[in-house]
């Protein structure tokens, strides 16, 4: 099977940080010792999802089609642990978690996993290919989760054989996963109640706080987020305030750790437009991407590391 993606699997998608202080995941020793976990997608999200499981005691395999992405993931998780120890968030035993991580290309080595998480690029066709591959190599009772941030779980469940859909669920983490405690737990139409209960327990065991969310496009957090982003761009379109002042208002008036324009620059306006178009299809005009946002993307002002966006770098 050929997996198609514009880049390696581990591309970050839209997440928001809305707390003044992050909560560091604590090392839990043997809480999940013996649980075998597989994560497909070695980018910002996938690498840190793997790390929090390893910190909780699991042996984890990170899979990606791209050796370069795997090497970046290896360096990223090591840096997170080192900085966490230096800051007093972890003790020295956190380094043992790095020994519980292994890396591979393809999905074959994930065959014995009891928990599998898909964390690849937010593209339905790519996710379908990955989920089909995971269903082929895993046991019937394996829990398969997706970290999609906008695509309905029941839509993705269609990639799986009917007898596997009861063990399929959405677990939407937030970046940085190693420090943000929230996970949206989203059952699909055919997800079994016991799968939901098991997933909530699993999230608790890795130090996460889970909320139950209905299976709708964008779920809960991203619907709130994009309503704010769209209105923020409209304020700029109407000349009400500058991006810099709106970001200051979000931080000093609403208590957000980052303003909407700095956030768009970090995750790229391109991905914001993509998310909004998915939700516009579901909910109509209230999520239509603003004309100015789309114009800036087309003009090359989409943001991203080292690239022009809304704010001066």
Coordinates of C-alpha atoms in Angstrom, one line a residue:
X1 CA 0.0 0.0 0.0
X2 CA 1.3 3.5 -0.9
X3 CA 0.5 6.2 1.6
X4 CA 0.2 9.6 0.0
X5 CA 0.9 12.8 1.9
X6 CA 2.3 16.2 0.9
X7 CA 4.9 15.9 3.6
X8 CA 5.9 13.3 6.2
X9 CA 3.1 12.1 8.5
X10 CA 4.0 14.2 11.5
X11 CA 2.7 17.6 10.3
X12 CA 1.3 19.6 13.1
X13 CA -2.3 20.8 12.9
X14 CA -4.3 23.4 14.6
X15 CA -4.1 23.4 18.4
X16 CA -4.5 26.2 20.9
X17 CA -2.8 27.1 24.2
X18 CA -5.3 29.0 26.4
X19 CA -3.6 28.7 29.8
X20 CA -1.1 31.0 31.4
X21 CA 0.7 28.0 32.8
X22 CA 1.1 24.6 31.3
X23 CA 0.7 21.5 33.4
X24 CA 3.7 19.1 33.1
X25 CA 2.9 15.4 32.7
X26 CA 4.4 13.6 35.7
X27 CA 6.4 10.4 35.4
X28 CA 4.2 7.7 36.6
X29 CA 6.6 4.8 36.9
X30 CA 4.9 1.5 36.4
X31 CA 1.3 2.7 35.9
X32 CA 1.3 1.3 32.3
X33 CA 4.2 -1.1 32.5
X34 CA 3.7 -3.8 29.9
X35 CA 1.2 -1.9 27.7
X36 CA 2.4 -1.9 24.2
X37 CA 1.6 1.3 22.3
X38 CA 2.1 2.3 18.6
X39 CA 1.9 5.8 17.3
X40 CA 1.8 6.6 13.5
X41 CA 3.1 10.0 12.7
X42 CA 6.4 11.3 14.1
X43 CA 5.7 15.1 14.0
X44 CA 5.0 17.5 16.8
X45 CA 1.9 15.7 18.0
X46 CA 2.8 12.1 17.4
X47 CA 6.2 12.4 19.0
X48 CA 4.8 13.9 22.2
X49 CA 1.8 11.5 22.4
X50 CA 4.4 8.7 22.3
X51 CA 6.4 10.4 25.0
X52 CA 3.6 10.8 27.5
X53 CA 2.8 7.1 27.1
X54 CA 6.5 6.2 27.6
X55 CA 6.7 8.5 30.7
X56 CA 3.7 6.5 32.1
X57 CA 5.7 3.2 31.7
X58 CA 4.6 1.9 28.3
X59 CA 6.8 0.6 25.6
X60 CA 6.0 2.7 22.5
X61 CA 6.9 2.4 18.8
X62 CA 6.7 5.6 16.7
X63 CA 6.1 5.0 13.0
X64 CA 6.5 7.3 10.0
X65 CA 7.2 6.8 6.4
X66 CA 10.1 9.3 6.6
X67 CA 13.4 8.6 8.3
X68 CA 14.0 12.3 8.7
X69 CA 10.8 12.8 10.6
X70 CA 11.8 9.9 12.9
X71 CA 15.1 11.4 13.7
X72 CA 13.5 14.8 14.4
X73 CA 11.1 13.0 16.8
X74 CA 14.0 11.3 18.6
X75 CA 15.7 14.6 19.1
X76 CA 12.5 16.4 20.1
X77 CA 11.5 14.0 22.9
X78 CA 15.1 14.0 24.3
X79 CA 15.1 17.8 24.4
X80 CA 11.7 17.8 26.1
X81 CA 13.0 15.4 28.8
X82 CA 16.3 17.3 29.3
X83 CA 14.5 20.7 29.6
X84 CA 11.9 19.2 31.9
X85 CA 14.6 17.8 34.2
X86 CA 16.5 21.1 34.2
X87 CA 13.4 23.0 35.1
X88 CA 12.4 20.6 37.9
X89 CA 9.3 19.3 36.1
X90 CA 10.8 15.8 35.8
X91 CA 13.3 13.9 37.9
X92 CA 16.2 11.9 36.5
X93 CA 14.0 8.8 36.1
X94 CA 12.3 10.5 33.1
X95 CA 15.4 9.6 31.0
X96 CA 14.3 5.9 31.3
X97 CA 11.2 6.8 29.2
X98 CA 13.5 7.5 26.2
X99 CA 14.7 3.9 26.4
X100 CA 11.1 2.7 26.1
X101 CA 10.7 4.5 22.7
X102 CA 11.6 2.8 19.4
X103 CA 11.2 4.0 15.9
X104 CA 10.3 2.4 12.5
X105 CA 9.1 3.1 9.0
X106 CA 5.9 1.5 7.9
X107 CA 3.3 -0.3 10.2
X108 CA 4.6 -3.9 10.3
X109 CA 6.4 -3.5 13.7
X110 CA 3.2 -2.2 15.3
X111 CA 1.4 -5.5 14.9
X112 CA 1.6 -6.5 18.6
X113 CA 0.4 -3.1 20.0
X114 CA -2.5 -3.1 22.3
X115 CA -3.2 0.6 21.7
X116 CA -2.6 2.3 18.3
X117 CA -2.9 6.1 17.7
X118 CA -3.0 7.6 14.3
X119 CA -1.5 11.1 14.4
X120 CA -0.8 11.9 10.8
X121 CA -1.4 14.9 8.6
X122 CA -5.0 16.3 8.7
X123 CA -6.0 14.8 5.3
X124 CA -8.9 12.3 5.1
X125 CA -7.4 10.2 2.3
X126 CA -4.1 9.9 4.2
X127 CA -5.8 8.9 7.4
X128 CA -7.9 6.4 5.6
X129 CA -4.8 4.7 4.2
X130 CA -3.2 4.6 7.6
X131 CA -6.2 3.3 9.4
X132 CA -6.8 0.6 6.9
X133 CA -3.2 -0.5 7.3
X134 CA -3.5 -0.5 11.1
X135 CA -6.6 -2.7 10.9
X136 CA -4.8 -5.2 8.7
X137 CA -1.8 -5.7 11.0
X138 CA -3.5 -5.4 14.4
X139 CA -5.5 -7.8 16.6
X140 CA -9.3 -7.5 16.6
X141 CA -9.4 -6.3 20.2
X142 CA -6.7 -3.6 19.6
X143 CA -7.9 -0.1 20.6
X144 CA -7.4 2.2 17.6
X145 CA -7.5 5.9 18.2
X146 CA -7.2 8.9 15.9
X147 CA -5.9 12.4 16.9
X148 CA -7.8 14.2 14.2
X149 CA -8.8 17.7 15.2
X150 CA -11.7 18.4 12.8
X151 CA -12.7 15.3 10.8
X152 CA -15.7 13.4 12.3
X153 CA -14.8 10.1 13.9
X154 CA -17.6 8.2 12.2
X155 CA -16.3 9.4 8.8
X156 CA -12.8 8.0 9.6
X157 CA -14.4 4.8 11.0
X158 CA -15.6 4.0 7.4
X159 CA -11.9 3.2 6.7
X160 CA -12.1 0.2 9.0
X161 CA -14.0 -3.1 8.6
X162 CA -17.4 -3.1 10.3
X163 CA -16.2 -5.5 13.0
X164 CA -13.4 -3.1 14.1
X165 CA -15.4 0.1 14.4
X166 CA -16.5 -0.6 18.0
X167 CA -12.9 -0.4 19.1
X168 CA -12.2 2.9 17.3
X169 CA -12.4 6.3 19.0
X170 CA -11.1 9.9 18.7
X171 CA -8.6 11.2 21.2
X172 CA -7.8 14.8 20.3
X173 CA -4.7 16.0 22.2
X174 CA -3.5 19.6 22.5
X175 CA -0.1 21.0 21.8
X176 CA 2.4 20.7 23.5
X177 CA 1.1 17.3 24.4
X178 CA 3.8 16.8 27.1
X179 CA 2.3 19.8 29.0
X180 CA -1.3 20.4 28.0
X181 CA -3.6 18.1 30.1
X182 CA -6.8 18.2 28.0
X183 CA -7.9 15.4 25.7
X184 CA -11.2 15.4 23.8
X185 CA -12.6 11.9 23.8
X186 CA -15.0 11.4 20.8
X187 CA -16.9 8.2 20.1
X188 CA -18.2 7.5 16.6
X189 CA -21.6 6.1 15.8
X190 CA -20.4 2.5 16.3
X191 CA -17.9 3.0 19.2
X192 CA -18.8 0.7 22.0
X193 CA -19.5 2.2 25.5
X194 CA -16.7 0.0 27.0
X195 CA -14.3 1.5 24.5
X196 CA -15.2 5.0 25.7
X197 CA -14.7 3.9 29.4
X198 CA -11.4 2.2 28.6
X199 CA -10.1 5.3 26.7
X200 CA -11.0 7.7 29.6
X201 CA -9.2 5.4 32.0
X202 CA -6.2 5.2 29.6
X203 CA -6.1 9.0 29.4
X204 CA -6.1 9.3 33.2
X205 CA -3.3 6.8 33.4
X206 CA -1.0 9.1 31.3
X207 CA -1.9 12.2 33.3
X208 CA -4.6 13.6 31.0
X209 CA -8.0 15.2 31.8
X210 CA -10.6 13.9 29.4
X211 CA -13.9 15.5 28.3
X212 CA -16.6 13.7 26.4
X213 CA -17.5 15.4 23.1
X214 CA -20.1 14.5 20.5
X215 CA -18.9 13.4 17.1
X216 CA -19.3 16.6 15.1
X217 CA -16.8 18.4 12.7
X218 CA -14.3 20.4 14.7
X219 CA -15.5 18.8 18.0
X220 CA -15.7 21.4 20.8
X221 CA -12.4 23.3 21.2
X222 CA -11.7 24.0 17.6
X223 CA -15.2 25.3 17.0
X224 CA -14.7 27.8 19.8
X225 CA -11.2 28.6 18.6
X226 CA -12.1 29.3 14.9
X227 CA -15.1 31.4 15.9
X228 CA -12.6 33.6 17.7
X229 CA -10.0 33.5 14.9
X230 CA -12.7 34.4 12.2
X231 CA -13.9 37.4 14.3
X232 CA -10.4 38.5 15.0
X233 CA -9.6 38.7 11.3
X234 CA -12.9 40.5 10.7
X235 CA -11.8 43.1 13.2
X236 CA -8.7 43.7 11.2
X237 CA -10.7 43.8 7.9
X238 CA -13.0 46.5 9.4
X239 CA -10.1 48.5 10.7
X240 CA -11.3 48.2 14.3
X241 CA -7.8 47.2 15.7
X242 CA -4.4 45.9 14.5
X243 CA -3.3 42.3 14.8
X244 CA -0.8 43.3 17.5
X245 CA -3.5 45.1 19.6
X246 CA -6.0 42.2 19.2
X247 CA -3.3 39.8 20.4
X248 CA -2.6 42.0 23.4
X249 CA -6.4 42.2 24.2
X250 CA -6.6 38.4 24.1
X251 CA -3.7 38.0 26.5
X252 CA -4.4 40.8 28.9
X253 CA -8.2 40.9 28.7
X254 CA -9.1 37.3 28.2
X255 CA -6.2 35.6 29.9
X256 CA -5.0 33.7 26.9
X257 CA -1.4 32.7 26.7
X258 CA -1.2 33.5 23.0
X259 CA -3.2 35.8 20.8
X260 CA -5.1 34.6 17.7
X261 CA -2.6 36.2 15.2
X262 CA 0.5 34.8 16.9
X263 CA -1.3 31.5 16.9
X264 CA -2.1 31.7 13.2
X265 CA 1.6 32.5 12.5
X266 CA 2.7 29.5 14.6
X267 CA 0.4 26.9 13.0
X268 CA 0.0 28.7 9.6
X269 CA -3.0 30.5 8.3
X270 CA -3.1 27.8 5.6
X271 CA -4.2 25.2 8.1
X272 CA -6.6 27.6 9.7
X273 CA -8.3 28.1 6.3
X274 CA -8.4 24.3 5.8
X275 CA -10.1 23.8 9.2
X276 CA -12.6 26.5 8.6
X277 CA -13.5 25.2 5.2
X278 CA -14.2 21.8 6.8
X279 CA -16.5 23.4 9.4
X280 CA -18.1 25.7 6.9
X281 CA -19.2 22.6 4.9
X282 CA -20.8 21.3 8.1
X283 CA -22.2 24.5 9.7
X284 CA -22.6 27.0 7.0
X285 CA -21.6 30.7 6.7
X286 CA -20.5 31.2 10.3
X287 CA -17.3 29.4 9.6
X288 CA -16.6 30.8 6.2
X289 CA -12.9 31.8 6.1
X290 CA -12.6 35.6 5.9
X291 CA -11.6 37.0 2.6
X292 CA -8.5 38.7 4.0
X293 CA -7.3 35.4 5.6
X294 CA -7.5 33.6 2.2
X295 CA -6.0 36.5 0.4
X296 CA -2.9 36.5 2.7
X297 CA -2.5 32.8 2.3
X298 CA -2.5 33.1 -1.5
X299 CA -0.1 36.0 -1.3
X300 CA 2.5 34.0 0.6
X301 CA 1.8 35.4 4.1
X302 CA 0.6 32.2 5.6
X303 CA 3.1 32.1 8.5
X304 CA 5.0 29.1 9.7
X305 CA 8.6 28.9 11.0
X306 CA 10.8 31.6 9.4
X307 CA 8.0 32.6 7.0
X308 CA 6.0 35.9 6.8
X309 CA 2.7 36.0 8.6
X310 CA 0.5 38.5 10.5
X311 CA 3.1 39.8 12.9
X312 CA 6.7 41.1 12.5
X313 CA 9.1 38.3 13.3

